[in-house]
Short mmCIF file of C-alpha atoms in Angstrom, two decimals:
data_model
loop_
_atom_site.label_atom_id
_atom_site.label_comp_id
_atom_site.label_asym_id
_atom_site.label_seq_id
_atom_site.Cartn_x
_atom_site.Cartn_y
_atom_site.Cartn_z
CA MET A 1 145.89 90.36 119.07
CA SER A 2 144.72 88.44 115.99
CA GLU A 3 141.14 87.38 115.37
CA GLU A 4 142.16 83.76 115.96
CA GLU A 5 143.66 84.66 119.37
CA ALA A 6 140.61 86.73 120.34
CA ARG A 7 137.99 84.15 119.36
CA PRO A 8 138.44 81.85 122.41
CA ASP A 9 137.63 84.80 124.70
CA LEU A 10 134.57 85.58 122.63
CA GLU A 11 133.46 81.97 122.79
CA ARG A 12 133.88 81.89 126.56
CA SER A 13 131.73 85.01 126.79
CA ALA A 14 129.17 83.48 124.48
CA SER A 15 128.84 80.43 126.69
CA SER A 16 128.26 82.39 129.88
CA GLU A 17 127.04 85.93 130.46
CA PHE A 18 125.92 86.56 126.91
CA PHE A 19 123.40 83.76 127.05
CA GLY A 20 121.61 85.62 129.84
CA ARG A 21 118.85 88.16 129.63
CA ASN A 22 121.24 90.91 128.52
CA ARG A 23 121.60 89.11 125.20
CA LYS A 24 118.15 90.39 124.28
CA THR A 25 117.15 93.96 123.60
CA ASN A 26 114.86 95.66 126.08
CA GLY A 27 111.63 94.89 124.24
CA VAL A 28 110.68 98.50 123.61
CA GLY A 29 111.76 100.37 120.50
CA VAL A 30 111.23 103.87 121.95
CA GLN A 31 111.18 104.54 125.68
CA VAL A 32 108.12 106.59 126.68
CA GLY A 33 106.43 107.13 130.01
CA ASP A 34 103.61 104.69 130.64
CA GLU A 35 101.44 107.55 131.84
CA VAL A 36 101.57 109.39 128.50
CA GLN A 37 98.42 108.84 126.43
CA ILE A 38 97.67 110.89 123.34
CA CYS A 39 94.62 111.21 121.10
CA VAL A 40 95.67 112.34 117.63
CA VAL A 41 92.58 114.05 116.21
CA MET A 42 92.47 114.20 112.42
CA VAL A 43 90.91 117.35 110.93
CA GLY A 44 90.11 118.10 107.31
CA LEU A 45 87.68 117.90 104.43
CA PRO A 46 87.18 114.59 102.61
CA ALA A 47 89.84 113.68 99.98
CA ARG A 48 92.62 115.42 101.92
CA GLY A 49 94.49 112.23 102.83
CA LYS A 50 93.38 112.00 106.48
CA SER A 51 92.85 108.23 106.51
CA LEU A 52 96.16 107.68 104.72
CA ILE A 53 97.94 109.84 107.30
CA ALA A 54 96.12 108.07 110.16
CA GLN A 55 97.08 104.58 109.03
CA LYS A 56 100.67 105.73 108.40
CA ILE A 57 100.94 107.08 111.97
CA VAL A 58 99.66 103.80 113.45
CA ARG A 59 101.96 101.77 111.23
CA TYR A 60 104.99 103.89 112.16
CA LEU A 61 104.29 103.83 115.89
CA GLY A 62 103.66 100.08 115.91
CA TRP A 63 106.92 99.57 114.03
CA LEU A 64 108.63 101.43 116.92
CA SER A 65 106.82 99.28 119.54
CA ILE A 66 104.47 102.08 120.61
CA LYS A 67 100.93 100.77 121.11
CA ALA A 68 98.68 102.69 118.72
CA LYS A 69 95.27 102.21 117.14
CA THR A 70 92.98 104.03 114.71
CA PHE A 71 89.35 104.74 115.58
CA ASN A 72 87.69 105.56 112.28
CA VAL A 73 84.33 107.25 112.81
CA GLY A 74 83.21 106.21 109.32
CA GLN A 75 83.47 102.56 110.30
CA TYR A 76 81.16 103.17 113.28
CA ARG A 77 78.72 105.05 111.06
CA ARG A 78 78.69 102.19 108.50
CA LYS A 79 77.18 99.83 111.10
CA ASP A 80 73.83 101.60 110.59
CA THR A 81 74.43 103.43 107.31
CA PRO A 82 76.82 101.36 105.17
CA THR A 83 76.37 103.13 101.82
CA PRO A 84 75.07 106.68 102.38
CA THR A 85 74.55 109.20 99.59
CA ALA A 86 75.88 112.75 99.77
CA ASP A 87 72.52 113.93 101.19
CA PHE A 88 73.28 112.04 104.40
CA PHE A 89 76.11 114.55 105.04
CA ASP A 90 74.03 117.65 104.36
CA THR A 91 73.73 119.80 107.50
CA ALA A 92 70.03 120.23 106.70
CA ASN A 93 69.60 116.46 107.18
CA LYS A 94 68.95 116.32 110.93
CA GLU A 95 68.66 112.53 111.05
CA GLY A 96 71.98 112.21 109.25
CA GLU A 97 73.60 114.70 111.61
CA LYS A 98 72.26 112.80 114.61
CA ALA A 99 73.59 109.49 113.26
CA ARG A 100 77.01 110.99 112.55
CA LYS A 101 77.24 112.45 116.07
CA ALA A 102 76.27 109.07 117.55
CA ALA A 103 79.01 107.37 115.53
CA ALA A 104 81.55 109.91 116.81
CA GLU A 105 80.45 109.31 120.40
CA ASP A 106 80.74 105.54 119.98
CA ALA A 107 84.24 105.89 118.54
CA VAL A 108 85.41 108.22 121.33
CA ASN A 109 83.88 105.98 124.02
CA ASP A 110 85.66 102.92 122.60
CA MET A 111 88.88 104.90 122.35
CA MET A 112 88.73 105.95 126.01
CA LYS A 113 87.99 102.36 127.02
CA TRP A 114 91.03 101.23 125.02
CA PHE A 115 93.20 103.74 126.88
CA ARG A 116 91.89 102.59 130.27
CA THR A 117 91.80 98.82 129.84
CA ASP A 118 94.25 97.92 127.04
CA GLY A 119 97.19 100.14 127.94
CA GLY A 120 96.96 102.11 124.71
CA GLN A 121 99.44 104.94 124.25
CA ILE A 122 98.39 106.76 121.08
CA ALA A 123 94.95 106.66 119.46
CA ILE A 124 94.09 108.28 116.15
CA LEU A 125 90.53 109.60 115.85
CA ASP A 126 90.00 109.54 112.09
CA ALA A 127 87.13 111.80 110.99
CA THR A 128 86.61 115.24 109.46
CA ASN A 129 86.15 116.93 112.88
CA SER A 130 85.39 119.93 110.74
CA THR A 131 83.84 122.40 113.20
CA LYS A 132 85.15 124.23 116.23
CA ALA A 133 82.26 122.84 118.27
CA ARG A 134 83.23 119.24 117.46
CA ARG A 135 86.88 119.90 118.32
CA HIS A 136 85.88 121.59 121.58
CA TRP A 137 83.82 118.51 122.52
CA ILE A 138 86.75 116.18 121.78
CA GLN A 139 89.16 118.35 123.77
CA ASP A 140 86.79 118.31 126.76
CA ARG A 141 86.46 114.51 126.64
CA CYS A 142 90.23 114.14 126.54
CA ASN A 143 90.66 116.52 129.46
CA GLN A 144 88.13 114.54 131.51
CA GLU A 145 90.06 111.31 130.88
CA GLY A 146 93.56 112.76 131.38
CA VAL A 147 94.45 112.16 127.72
CA GLU A 148 96.48 114.66 125.69
CA ALA A 149 94.82 115.84 122.48
CA LEU A 150 96.93 116.57 119.41
CA PHE A 151 94.95 117.93 116.44
CA VAL A 152 96.34 117.23 112.96
CA GLU A 153 94.74 119.20 110.14
CA SER A 154 95.38 118.32 106.52
CA TRP A 155 94.48 121.46 104.58
CA CYS A 156 94.75 121.28 100.81
CA ASP A 157 93.46 123.20 97.79
CA ASP A 158 95.67 121.42 95.25
CA GLU A 159 93.00 120.38 92.73
CA GLU A 160 95.21 117.76 91.07
CA LEU A 161 95.84 116.00 94.39
CA ILE A 162 92.20 116.28 95.47
CA MET A 163 91.05 114.72 92.19
CA SER A 164 93.62 111.93 92.61
CA ASN A 165 92.24 111.20 96.08
CA ILE A 166 88.66 111.23 94.77
CA LEU A 167 89.61 108.72 92.08
CA GLU A 168 91.14 106.46 94.73
CA VAL A 169 88.15 106.79 97.08
CA LYS A 170 85.69 105.69 94.41
CA THR A 171 87.56 102.40 94.01
CA THR A 172 88.70 101.70 97.60
CA SER A 173 86.18 103.24 100.01
CA PRO A 174 83.69 100.81 101.59
CA ASP A 175 81.04 103.52 101.13
CA TYR A 176 81.07 102.89 97.39
CA ALA A 177 81.60 99.14 97.23
CA GLY A 178 80.02 97.69 94.09
CA GLN A 179 78.91 101.07 92.73
CA ASP A 180 79.61 102.51 89.29
CA PRO A 181 82.92 104.43 89.60
CA GLU A 182 81.62 107.56 87.88
CA ASP A 183 78.48 107.64 90.02
CA ALA A 184 80.66 107.17 93.11
CA ALA A 185 82.98 110.03 92.12
CA ARG A 186 80.03 112.34 91.45
CA ASP A 187 78.41 111.54 94.80
CA PHE A 188 81.70 111.98 96.65
CA ARG A 189 82.20 115.45 95.15
CA ASN A 190 78.73 116.36 96.41
CA ARG A 191 79.65 115.03 99.85
CA ILE A 192 82.69 117.32 99.88
CA ARG A 193 80.50 120.31 98.98
CA ASN A 194 78.24 119.57 101.95
CA TYR A 195 81.22 119.54 104.30
CA GLU A 196 82.58 122.75 102.77
CA LYS A 197 79.40 124.58 103.85
CA VAL A 198 80.29 124.21 107.54
CA TYR A 199 84.06 123.59 107.52
CA GLU A 200 86.10 125.69 109.94
CA THR A 201 89.87 125.48 109.67
CA ILE A 202 91.92 125.62 112.87
CA GLY A 203 92.72 129.30 113.41
CA GLU A 204 94.15 131.76 115.90
CA ASP A 205 91.00 131.59 118.03
CA GLU A 206 91.93 127.96 118.79
CA SER A 207 95.48 128.79 119.86
CA HIS A 208 94.85 127.00 123.17
CA LEU A 209 94.85 123.66 121.27
CA THR A 210 97.90 121.55 120.59
CA TYR A 211 97.95 121.15 116.83
CA VAL A 212 99.93 120.73 113.65
CA LYS A 213 98.57 122.04 110.37
CA LEU A 214 99.82 120.39 107.17
CA ILE A 215 99.20 122.76 104.25
CA ASP A 216 99.24 121.51 100.65
CA VAL A 217 100.94 118.17 101.32
CA GLY A 218 103.50 119.55 103.75
CA SER A 219 104.64 122.54 101.66
CA GLN A 220 103.93 124.55 104.79
CA ILE A 221 103.61 123.26 108.35
CA ILE A 222 102.27 125.18 111.35
CA ILE A 223 102.94 123.75 114.83
CA ASN A 224 101.32 125.04 118.03
CA ARG A 225 101.80 124.24 121.74
CA ILE A 226 103.61 120.90 121.55
CA GLN A 227 103.82 119.47 125.05
CA ASP A 228 106.17 116.49 125.23
CA TYR A 229 108.61 114.12 123.57
CA LEU A 230 106.06 111.64 122.24
CA GLN A 231 104.02 114.39 120.58
CA SER A 232 107.22 115.70 119.01
CA ARG A 233 107.99 112.23 117.61
CA VAL A 234 104.59 112.09 115.94
CA ILE A 235 105.03 115.58 114.51
CA TYR A 236 108.56 114.82 113.27
CA TYR A 237 107.10 111.89 111.37
CA LEU A 238 104.25 114.02 109.98
CA MET A 239 106.77 116.60 108.76
CA ASN A 240 108.31 113.92 106.54
CA LEU A 241 105.06 112.71 104.99
CA HIS A 242 103.50 113.47 101.68
CA ILE A 243 100.21 112.06 100.44
CA LYS A 244 100.89 112.13 96.71
CA PRO A 245 100.33 108.79 94.97
CA ARG A 246 103.60 106.90 94.55
CA SER A 247 105.18 103.45 94.63
CA ILE A 248 108.38 102.00 96.07
CA TRP A 249 110.27 99.07 94.60
CA VAL A 250 112.35 96.67 96.71
CA SER A 251 114.53 93.70 95.90
CA ARG A 252 117.09 91.56 97.61
CA HIS A 253 120.51 91.37 96.02
CA GLY A 254 121.07 88.57 93.55
CA GLU A 255 122.18 85.19 94.83
CA SER A 256 125.60 85.50 96.48
CA MET A 257 128.39 82.99 96.97
CA PHE A 258 127.56 82.94 100.69
CA ASN A 259 123.93 82.14 99.84
CA VAL A 260 125.15 79.16 97.84
CA SER A 261 127.38 77.88 100.66
CA GLY A 262 124.80 78.65 103.39
CA GLN A 263 127.01 81.18 105.22
CA ILE A 264 125.50 84.27 106.83
CA GLY A 265 126.71 87.87 106.76
CA GLY A 266 130.01 88.65 105.06
CA ASP A 267 130.65 90.70 101.94
CA ALA A 268 130.52 88.04 99.26
CA ASN A 269 130.33 88.53 95.51
CA LEU A 270 127.35 87.45 93.44
CA SER A 271 127.15 83.90 92.14
CA THR A 272 126.76 83.26 88.42
CA ARG A 273 122.98 83.12 88.89
CA GLY A 274 123.08 86.32 90.95
CA GLN A 275 124.92 88.06 88.12
CA ALA A 276 122.22 86.88 85.72
CA TYR A 277 119.57 88.45 87.98
CA ALA A 278 121.53 91.72 87.96
CA ARG A 279 121.45 91.72 84.17
CA MET A 280 117.70 90.98 84.15
CA LEU A 281 116.75 93.54 86.84
CA PRO A 282 116.53 96.55 84.47
CA GLU A 283 113.92 94.71 82.38
CA LEU A 284 111.92 93.75 85.50
CA VAL A 285 111.97 97.38 86.62
CA LYS A 286 110.81 98.49 83.18
CA GLN A 287 107.94 95.99 83.27
CA SER A 288 106.84 97.11 86.75
CA ALA A 289 107.51 100.87 86.67
CA GLY A 290 106.79 101.53 83.01
CA GLU A 291 108.80 103.14 80.23
CA GLY A 292 110.57 106.40 81.00
CA ARG A 293 110.10 106.50 84.77
CA ASN A 294 113.19 107.92 86.45
CA LEU A 295 114.00 106.09 89.69
CA THR A 296 116.66 106.60 92.34
CA VAL A 297 118.38 103.37 93.38
CA TRP A 298 119.39 102.87 97.00
CA THR A 299 121.81 100.07 97.89
CA SER A 300 123.76 99.05 100.96
CA THR A 301 127.54 99.51 101.04
CA LEU A 302 128.10 95.76 100.55
CA LYS A 303 129.31 94.32 97.26
CA ARG A 304 126.39 92.03 96.56
CA THR A 305 123.84 94.87 96.46
CA ILE A 306 126.11 97.19 94.48
CA GLN A 307 126.82 94.42 91.96
CA THR A 308 123.08 93.69 91.67
CA ALA A 309 122.35 97.34 90.79
CA ARG A 310 125.29 97.81 88.42
CA HIS A 311 123.23 97.47 85.19
CA LEU A 312 120.56 99.98 86.28
CA THR A 313 121.11 103.34 84.59
CA PHE A 314 119.49 105.46 87.32
CA GLU A 315 121.19 107.58 89.97
CA LYS A 316 122.51 105.37 92.78
CA LEU A 317 123.01 106.09 96.48
CA GLU A 318 124.79 103.81 98.96
CA TRP A 319 123.41 103.71 102.52
CA LYS A 320 125.31 102.19 105.44
CA ALA A 321 121.93 101.92 107.21
CA LEU A 322 120.85 99.40 104.54
CA ASP A 323 123.69 96.97 105.34
CA GLU A 324 122.59 93.50 106.45
CA LEU A 325 121.89 92.68 110.10
CA ASP A 326 125.27 92.33 111.86
CA SER A 327 125.66 88.71 112.97
CA GLY A 328 128.67 89.46 115.17
CA VAL A 329 130.86 86.44 116.00
CA CYS A 330 128.60 84.29 113.82
CA ASP A 331 129.48 86.25 110.70
CA GLY A 332 130.63 83.89 107.98
CA LEU A 333 129.31 80.75 109.70
CA THR A 334 126.60 78.43 108.43
CA TYR A 335 123.56 77.73 110.57
CA GLU A 336 124.83 74.19 111.14
CA GLU A 337 128.06 75.65 112.54
CA ILE A 338 126.18 78.13 114.73
CA GLU A 339 123.98 75.34 116.12
CA GLU A 340 127.08 73.28 116.86
CA LYS A 341 129.24 76.04 118.38
CA TYR A 342 126.52 78.09 120.12
CA PRO A 343 123.59 75.74 120.72
CA GLU A 344 122.02 77.88 123.46
CA ASP A 345 122.22 80.96 121.25
CA PHE A 346 120.69 79.06 118.35
CA ARG A 347 117.70 78.08 120.49
CA ALA A 348 117.42 81.52 122.08
CA ARG A 349 117.20 83.16 118.68
CA ASP A 350 114.44 80.78 117.62
CA ASN A 351 112.53 81.59 120.80
CA ASP A 352 112.60 85.37 120.31
CA LYS A 353 114.15 86.21 116.97
CA TYR A 354 113.00 89.84 116.93
CA ASN A 355 114.74 90.75 120.20
CA TYR A 356 117.68 88.33 120.08
CA ARG A 357 121.01 90.12 119.60
CA TYR A 358 124.01 88.31 118.18
CA LEU A 359 127.14 88.45 120.35
CA GLY A 360 128.99 91.47 118.98
CA GLY A 361 126.16 92.09 116.53
CA GLU A 362 122.55 93.21 116.23
CA SER A 363 118.95 92.19 116.79
CA TYR A 364 116.02 92.88 114.47
CA ARG A 365 114.93 95.55 116.92
CA ASP A 366 118.34 97.21 116.58
CA VAL A 367 117.91 97.16 112.80
CA VAL A 368 114.51 98.88 113.05
CA ILE A 369 116.08 101.70 115.07
CA ARG A 370 118.87 102.26 112.54
CA LEU A 371 116.36 102.09 109.67
CA GLU A 372 114.23 104.95 111.01
CA PRO A 373 116.13 107.59 108.96
CA ILE A 374 115.60 105.39 105.88
CA ILE A 375 111.85 105.29 106.55
CA MET A 376 111.78 109.09 106.93
CA GLU A 377 113.58 109.50 103.61
CA LEU A 378 111.22 107.02 101.95
CA GLU A 379 108.20 108.95 103.18
CA ARG A 380 109.64 112.15 101.68
CA ALA A 381 110.79 110.57 98.44
CA GLU A 382 109.13 109.40 95.25
CA ASN A 383 110.22 106.71 92.77
CA VAL A 384 112.79 104.82 94.84
CA LEU A 385 114.15 101.32 94.18
CA ILE A 386 115.90 99.68 97.14
CA VAL A 387 118.33 96.82 96.60
CA THR A 388 119.31 95.41 99.96
CA HIS A 389 119.33 92.32 102.20
CA GLN A 390 116.89 89.80 103.69
CA ALA A 391 116.66 91.11 107.26
CA ILE A 392 116.55 94.72 106.08
CA LEU A 393 113.76 94.03 103.59
CA ARG A 394 111.83 92.14 106.26
CA CYS A 395 111.86 95.27 108.43
CA ILE A 396 110.98 97.65 105.59
CA TYR A 397 108.26 95.34 104.31
CA ALA A 398 106.84 94.98 107.84
CA TYR A 399 106.62 98.77 108.08
CA PHE A 400 104.68 99.20 104.84
CA MET A 401 102.47 96.13 105.28
CA ASN A 402 101.88 96.60 109.04
CA ILE A 403 103.25 93.15 109.93
CA PRO A 404 103.50 92.40 113.69
CA GLN A 405 107.02 92.37 115.10
CA GLU A 406 106.90 88.77 116.19
CA ARG A 407 106.14 87.67 112.62
CA SER A 408 108.45 89.97 110.68
CA PRO A 409 111.73 88.02 111.25
CA TRP A 410 110.07 84.82 109.99
CA MET A 411 108.78 86.13 106.67
CA GLU A 412 110.11 84.61 103.49
CA VAL A 413 111.80 87.13 101.22
CA PRO A 414 112.67 85.22 98.03
CA LEU A 415 115.75 85.96 95.96
CA HIS A 416 115.44 87.19 92.37
CA THR A 417 112.08 88.89 92.97
CA LEU A 418 111.13 92.55 92.45
CA ILE A 419 108.38 93.81 94.78
CA LYS A 420 106.32 96.94 94.14
CA LEU A 421 104.63 98.55 97.17
CA THR A 422 101.97 101.24 96.67
CA PRO A 423 100.64 102.92 99.85
CA LYS A 424 96.92 103.69 99.77
CA ALA A 425 94.37 105.09 102.22
CA TYR A 426 93.19 101.67 103.38
CA GLY A 427 96.48 99.72 103.22
CA THR A 428 99.46 99.05 100.95
CA HIS A 429 99.05 97.28 97.61
CA GLU A 430 101.74 94.74 96.66
CA GLU A 431 102.80 93.38 93.27
CA ARG A 432 105.64 90.93 92.54
CA LEU A 433 107.71 90.07 89.52
CA LYS A 434 109.88 86.95 89.84
CA ALA A 435 112.81 86.50 87.48
CA ASP A 436 113.05 83.13 85.74
CA ILE A 437 116.47 82.54 87.27
CA PRO A 438 116.88 79.77 89.88
CA ALA A 439 118.33 80.61 93.29
CA VAL A 440 118.80 78.89 96.61
CA SER A 441 116.12 79.51 99.19
CA THR A 442 117.42 81.21 102.32
CA PHE A 443 114.31 80.70 104.42
CA ARG A 444 114.28 78.61 107.59
CA ALA A 445 111.08 78.18 109.56
CA LYS A 446 111.03 78.59 113.32
CA GLY A 447 112.21 75.45 115.11
CA SER A 448 113.30 73.71 111.91
CA SER A 449 116.61 72.08 111.08
CA ALA A 450 119.63 74.28 110.47
CA LYS A 451 120.54 72.27 107.41
CA HIS A 452 121.13 74.41 104.33
CA GLN A 453 119.17 73.34 101.27
CA GLU A 454 119.59 74.45 97.69
CA ALA A 455 116.01 73.99 96.51
CA ASP A 456 114.58 77.07 94.85
CA SER A 457 111.43 78.44 96.47
CA PRO A 458 108.89 79.38 93.77
CA GLY A 459 106.29 80.84 96.13
CA LEU A 460 104.87 84.18 94.96
CA GLY A 461 102.27 84.74 97.67
CA PRO A 462 102.58 87.49 100.28
CA MET A 463 105.66 87.28 102.48
CA ASP A 464 104.74 85.05 105.34
CA GLU A 465 105.77 81.99 107.27
CA LYS A 466 106.43 79.34 104.63
CA LYS A 467 107.76 75.79 104.45
CA PRO A 468 111.26 75.23 105.89
CA VAL A 469 114.00 75.26 103.27
CA GLY A 470 117.15 76.90 104.75
CA GLU A 471 118.13 80.48 105.70
CA ALA A 472 120.91 83.01 105.31
CA LYS A 473 120.01 85.56 107.99
#
């Protein structure tokens, strides 16, 4: 049967059962039992990447629709002691010790309340938790509340990495806001020495605990007494992490012929302007990454991304997982045609774009699930440039920038723009370089007209909901 003969049957399906509730995904990225609640307890000396790991776990779990939240004991302590010196953390300072214990109790109390009243599934208790006595207290509290405790120790004696983390802390930690960077670094080293006096690593005498021990940035991993599937998912993610400073570069393909005509999907070639962007991309990369940096380029298997990367001299890898969101029977249509042929679908997608699944195609939630191996590879890798598509970049960007699911499908991702993302302990830093090459805008705001417009969108602010100008996915 030819495609033309099959299409009437597809259209009949589209006008009946596929408009129903089964047209949407189930609303949960990973199925877990509602009764499972886990407290991930960070353990480690300062400057070992604990806060970076904690925020990465929350970001990853939220990306998979698992309700997670960080409870940072330092934030509770800053309510009364916003800018302490290293002496505050000396064990001989009884007032400081009392204040730090009170902050830990407040954080744990709020965490347990969040589990009980907000339906939380995984909480991350971000603190040093550096003694056996403190860990015993946390385990007891979790047992009393019926919450599983998973201890995650980041143990590191790599001086180069520790110094790198100290340099970052002095410029990003709220404890040192407005202070001279050198004074901040000196004080922070003294704080570490105070913690080293009492630090007790997780050892064999704590074999009753559920824990994972990350040694020297994951060069060795020790896992003990893992209890269930959700814990194993967290640990699988941790096994793919490193905390070395690095950046990731992302770009959409250059303007394609389908972008120009307003059609979605397909495997179109680049337009003349898209080819110009491909020629300019090596210079943009050089400006952003610096001279002599050796990147690995990841593209999809579609022509427009491969053509965009053709002038880059780095190693290139093609990933099927980076192909654009599959628009099913709407592939190759314009939004005007979709609105005319499938008006109920057009409205349904506007109402819940993240969960809406094209007939014979995918939803954004489906894309997130197939991108999980890409995220794992990105967390392991260094110096990667991804050239891919609008929907795919929305999902990757949402992961790194912790964008809520309901907003991620409505973010503007401009053509002919190179984006540099640098993960840090307290968030991800973003820089953009926009090529001076015009391109159509493929953004359409929620509820706006389906009319395709060719106006170039010059906006360089963070990806977000912008003015309506047309869309290609």
